[in-house]
Short mmCIF file of C-alpha atoms in Angstrom, two decimals:
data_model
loop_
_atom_site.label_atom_id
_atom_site.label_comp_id
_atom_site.label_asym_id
_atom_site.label_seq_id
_atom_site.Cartn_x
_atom_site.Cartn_y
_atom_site.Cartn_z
CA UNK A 1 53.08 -6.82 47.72
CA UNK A 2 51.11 -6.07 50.95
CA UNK A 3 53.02 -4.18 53.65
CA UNK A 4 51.61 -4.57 57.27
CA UNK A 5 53.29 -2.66 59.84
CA UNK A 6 54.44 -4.32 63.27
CA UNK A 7 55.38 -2.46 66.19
CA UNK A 8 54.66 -2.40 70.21
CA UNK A 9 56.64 -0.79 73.11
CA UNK A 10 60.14 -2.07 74.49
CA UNK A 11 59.67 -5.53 75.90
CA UNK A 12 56.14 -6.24 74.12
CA UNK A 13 58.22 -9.09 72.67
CA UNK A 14 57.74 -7.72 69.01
CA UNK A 15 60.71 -9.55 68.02
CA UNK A 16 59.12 -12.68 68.69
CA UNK A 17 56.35 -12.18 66.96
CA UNK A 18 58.49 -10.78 63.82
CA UNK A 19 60.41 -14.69 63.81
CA UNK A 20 56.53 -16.58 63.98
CA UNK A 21 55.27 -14.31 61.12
CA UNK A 22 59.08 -14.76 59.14
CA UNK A 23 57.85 -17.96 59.73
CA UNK A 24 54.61 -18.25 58.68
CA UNK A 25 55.94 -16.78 55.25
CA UNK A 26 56.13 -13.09 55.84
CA UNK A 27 59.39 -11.18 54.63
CA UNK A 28 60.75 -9.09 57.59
CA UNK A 29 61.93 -5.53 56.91
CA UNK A 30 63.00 -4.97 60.62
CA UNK A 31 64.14 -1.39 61.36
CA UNK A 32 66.50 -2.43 63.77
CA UNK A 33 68.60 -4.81 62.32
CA UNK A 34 68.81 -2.01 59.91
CA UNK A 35 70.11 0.26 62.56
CA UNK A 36 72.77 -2.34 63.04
CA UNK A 37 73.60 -2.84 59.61
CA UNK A 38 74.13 0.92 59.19
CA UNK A 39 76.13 1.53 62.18
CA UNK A 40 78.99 -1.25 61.48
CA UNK A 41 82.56 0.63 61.71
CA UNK A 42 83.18 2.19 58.67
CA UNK A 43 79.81 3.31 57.39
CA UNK A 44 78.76 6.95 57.25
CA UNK A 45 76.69 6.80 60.36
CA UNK A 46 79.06 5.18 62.21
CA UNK A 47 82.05 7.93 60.91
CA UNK A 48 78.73 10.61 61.43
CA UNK A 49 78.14 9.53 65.14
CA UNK A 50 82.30 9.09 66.60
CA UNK A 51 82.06 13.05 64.80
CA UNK A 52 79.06 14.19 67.44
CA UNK A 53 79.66 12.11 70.14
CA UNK A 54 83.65 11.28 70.36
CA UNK A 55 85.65 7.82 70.67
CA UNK A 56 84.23 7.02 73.70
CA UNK A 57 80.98 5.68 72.33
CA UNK A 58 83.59 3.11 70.43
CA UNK A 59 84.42 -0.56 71.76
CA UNK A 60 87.46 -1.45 72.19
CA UNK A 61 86.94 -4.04 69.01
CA UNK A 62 86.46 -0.92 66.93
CA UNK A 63 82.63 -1.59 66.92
CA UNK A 64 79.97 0.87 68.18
CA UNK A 65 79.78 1.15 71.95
CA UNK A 66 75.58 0.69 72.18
CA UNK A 67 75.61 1.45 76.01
CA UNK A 68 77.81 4.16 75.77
CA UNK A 69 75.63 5.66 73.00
CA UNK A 70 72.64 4.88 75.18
CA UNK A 71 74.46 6.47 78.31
CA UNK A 72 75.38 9.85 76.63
CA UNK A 73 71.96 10.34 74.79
CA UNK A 74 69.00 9.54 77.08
CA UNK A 75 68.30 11.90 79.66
CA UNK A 76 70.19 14.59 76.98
CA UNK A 77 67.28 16.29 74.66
CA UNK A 78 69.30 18.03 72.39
CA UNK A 79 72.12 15.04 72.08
CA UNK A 80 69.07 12.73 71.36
CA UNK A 81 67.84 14.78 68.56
CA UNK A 82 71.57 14.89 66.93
CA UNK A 83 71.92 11.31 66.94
CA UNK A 84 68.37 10.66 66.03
CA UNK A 85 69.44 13.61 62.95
CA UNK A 86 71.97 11.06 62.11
CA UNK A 87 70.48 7.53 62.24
CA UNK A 88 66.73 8.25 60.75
CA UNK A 89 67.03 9.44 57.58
CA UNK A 90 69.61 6.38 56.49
CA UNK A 91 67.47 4.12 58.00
CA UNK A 92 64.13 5.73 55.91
CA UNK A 93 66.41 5.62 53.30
CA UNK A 94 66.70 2.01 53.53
CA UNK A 95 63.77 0.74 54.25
CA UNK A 96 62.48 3.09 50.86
CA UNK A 97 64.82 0.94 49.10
CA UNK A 98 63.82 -2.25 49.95
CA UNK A 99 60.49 -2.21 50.25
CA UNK A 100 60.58 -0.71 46.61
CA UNK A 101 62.59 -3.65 45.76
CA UNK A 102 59.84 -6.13 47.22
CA UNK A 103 56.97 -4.00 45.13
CA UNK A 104 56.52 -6.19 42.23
CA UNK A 105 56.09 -9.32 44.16
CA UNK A 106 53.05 -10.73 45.97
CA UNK A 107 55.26 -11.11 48.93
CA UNK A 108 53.56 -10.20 52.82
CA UNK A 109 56.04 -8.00 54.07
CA UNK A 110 55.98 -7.28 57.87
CA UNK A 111 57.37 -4.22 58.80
CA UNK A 112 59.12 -4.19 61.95
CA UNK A 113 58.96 -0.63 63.68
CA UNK A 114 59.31 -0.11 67.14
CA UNK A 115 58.66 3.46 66.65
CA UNK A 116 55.87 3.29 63.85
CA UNK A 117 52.97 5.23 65.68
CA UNK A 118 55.35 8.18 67.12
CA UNK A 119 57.01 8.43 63.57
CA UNK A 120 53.25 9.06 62.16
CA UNK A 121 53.59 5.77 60.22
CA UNK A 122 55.19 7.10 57.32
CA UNK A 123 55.30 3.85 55.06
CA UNK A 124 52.35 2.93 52.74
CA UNK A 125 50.73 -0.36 54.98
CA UNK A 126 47.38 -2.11 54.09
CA UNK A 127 46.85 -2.49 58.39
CA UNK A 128 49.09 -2.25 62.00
CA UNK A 129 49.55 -4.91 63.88
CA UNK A 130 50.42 -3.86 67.30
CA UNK A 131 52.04 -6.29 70.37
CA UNK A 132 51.02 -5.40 73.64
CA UNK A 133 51.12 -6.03 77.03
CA UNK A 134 50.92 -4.37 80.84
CA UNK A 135 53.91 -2.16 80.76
CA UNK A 136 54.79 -3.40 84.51
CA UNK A 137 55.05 -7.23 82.46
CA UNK A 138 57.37 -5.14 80.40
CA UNK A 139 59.34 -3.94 82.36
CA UNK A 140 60.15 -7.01 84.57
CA UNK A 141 60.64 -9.28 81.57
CA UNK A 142 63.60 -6.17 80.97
CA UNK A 143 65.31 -6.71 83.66
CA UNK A 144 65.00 -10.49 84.44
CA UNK A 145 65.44 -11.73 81.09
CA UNK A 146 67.69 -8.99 79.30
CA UNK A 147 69.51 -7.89 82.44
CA UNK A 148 68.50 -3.64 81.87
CA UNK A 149 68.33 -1.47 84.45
CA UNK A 150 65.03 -0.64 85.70
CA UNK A 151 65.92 2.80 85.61
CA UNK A 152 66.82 2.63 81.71
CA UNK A 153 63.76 0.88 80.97
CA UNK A 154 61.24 3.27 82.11
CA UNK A 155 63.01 6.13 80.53
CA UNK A 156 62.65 4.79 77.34
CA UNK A 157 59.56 4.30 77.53
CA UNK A 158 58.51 7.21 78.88
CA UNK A 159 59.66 7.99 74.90
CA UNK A 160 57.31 5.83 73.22
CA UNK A 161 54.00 6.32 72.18
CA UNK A 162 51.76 5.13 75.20
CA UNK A 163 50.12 2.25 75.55
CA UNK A 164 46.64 3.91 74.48
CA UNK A 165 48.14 5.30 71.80
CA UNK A 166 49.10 2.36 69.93
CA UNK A 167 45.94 0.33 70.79
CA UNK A 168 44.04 3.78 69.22
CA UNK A 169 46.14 2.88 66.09
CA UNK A 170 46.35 -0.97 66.07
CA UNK A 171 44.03 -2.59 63.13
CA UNK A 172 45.23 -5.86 64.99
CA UNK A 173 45.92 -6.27 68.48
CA UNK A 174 48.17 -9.17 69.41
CA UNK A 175 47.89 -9.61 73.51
CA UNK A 176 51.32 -10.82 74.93
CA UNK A 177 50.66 -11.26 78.62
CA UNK A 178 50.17 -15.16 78.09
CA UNK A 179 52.45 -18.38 77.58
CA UNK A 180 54.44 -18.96 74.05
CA UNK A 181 51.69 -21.18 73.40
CA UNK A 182 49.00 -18.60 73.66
CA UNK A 183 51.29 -16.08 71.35
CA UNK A 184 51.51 -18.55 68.72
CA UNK A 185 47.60 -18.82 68.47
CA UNK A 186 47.50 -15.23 68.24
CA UNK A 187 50.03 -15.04 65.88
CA UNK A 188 47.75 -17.75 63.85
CA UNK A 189 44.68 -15.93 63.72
CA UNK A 190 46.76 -12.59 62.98
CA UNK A 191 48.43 -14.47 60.16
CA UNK A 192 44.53 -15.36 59.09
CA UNK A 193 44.03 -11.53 59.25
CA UNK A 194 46.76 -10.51 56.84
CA UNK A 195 45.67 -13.25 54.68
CA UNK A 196 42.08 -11.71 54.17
CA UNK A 197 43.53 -8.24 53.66
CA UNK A 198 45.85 -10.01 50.72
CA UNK A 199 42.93 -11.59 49.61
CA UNK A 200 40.42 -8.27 49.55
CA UNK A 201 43.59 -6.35 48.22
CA UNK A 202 43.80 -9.32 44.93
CA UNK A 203 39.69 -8.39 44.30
CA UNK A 204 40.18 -5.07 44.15
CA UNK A 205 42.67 -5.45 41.53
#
């Protein structure tokens, strides 16, 4: 198995990049369909977060409210923390268990982060690839394309890691700014990258 890390800031389009490497072979551990997974009605983060934060953060449907959870943690430090408390650990949890699961093969597994650098990369990966791209690009592909409020995007990423400090960490940089076209190319020549780390990683068997 060799575990490369993926990760960028909100709107980097990380996601698309996850699909083209899912395509190009690469299993996809992606943290936040995790995060979804382990917040379906019923689970014990779901039961954990109505305890902290009340019904209101519930839909109607009986599913998690997202917005509601979004509106009654940002800008609130200390309810932050509690529902980060709650959501982290299962999700660590998780991802141990499948990547452990995924050990004995000779599978490329891309592990999808968003928040790999602030988290001090705590997963065993042979390189990072980061996404990037002008945070302003960001920021209006937000709120054209996904509808956010300006407002909602900035604050989150005033959050992340910075721009800088993902490029310090990035073993791979995959520039965004460009046309599908010019991702996929990038995506081809970081798929070229991985496979010379799989192939240096079979020598020094």
């Amino acid at each position: 198995m060799l575990v490369i890390g993926l990760t960028g800031g909100i709107g980097s389009g990380k996601s698309t990049v996850s699909a083209m490497l899912a395509e190009r072979g690469a299993v996809v551990v992606d943290a936040d369909a995790i995060v979804r997974e382990l917040q379906q009605p019923g689970t014990p983060v779901f039961d954990a977060m109505v305890e902290r934060f009340g019904r209101e953060i519930v839909a109607p449907d009986g599913t998690l409210d997202r917005a509601a959870v979004a509106d009654r943690v940002f800008g609130d430090p200390e309810a932050l923390a509690d529902l980060n408390a709650i959501v982290h650990p299962a999700v660590g949890a998780e991802i141990a268990r499948r990547l452990e699961e995924l050990a004995p093969t000779d599978a490329v597994v891309v592990l999808d982060v968003p928040l790999l650098v602030e988290s001090k990369n705590p997963y065993p990966v042979a390189g990072l690839l980061v996404v990037d791209v002008d945070p302003e690009v960001a920021v209006r592909r937000l709120v054209e394309h996904r509808g956010m409020r300006e407002a909602d995007v900035r604050a989150r990423m005033a959050r992340q890691a910075s721009r800088e400090e993902r490029l310090a960490r990035a073993d791979h940089v995959i520039d965004n700014s460009g046309t599908l076209d010019d991702l996929a190319r990038q995506v081809d020549e970081a798929w070229a990258w991985i496979e010379g780390l799989r192939s240096r990683q079979s020598a020094g068997r």
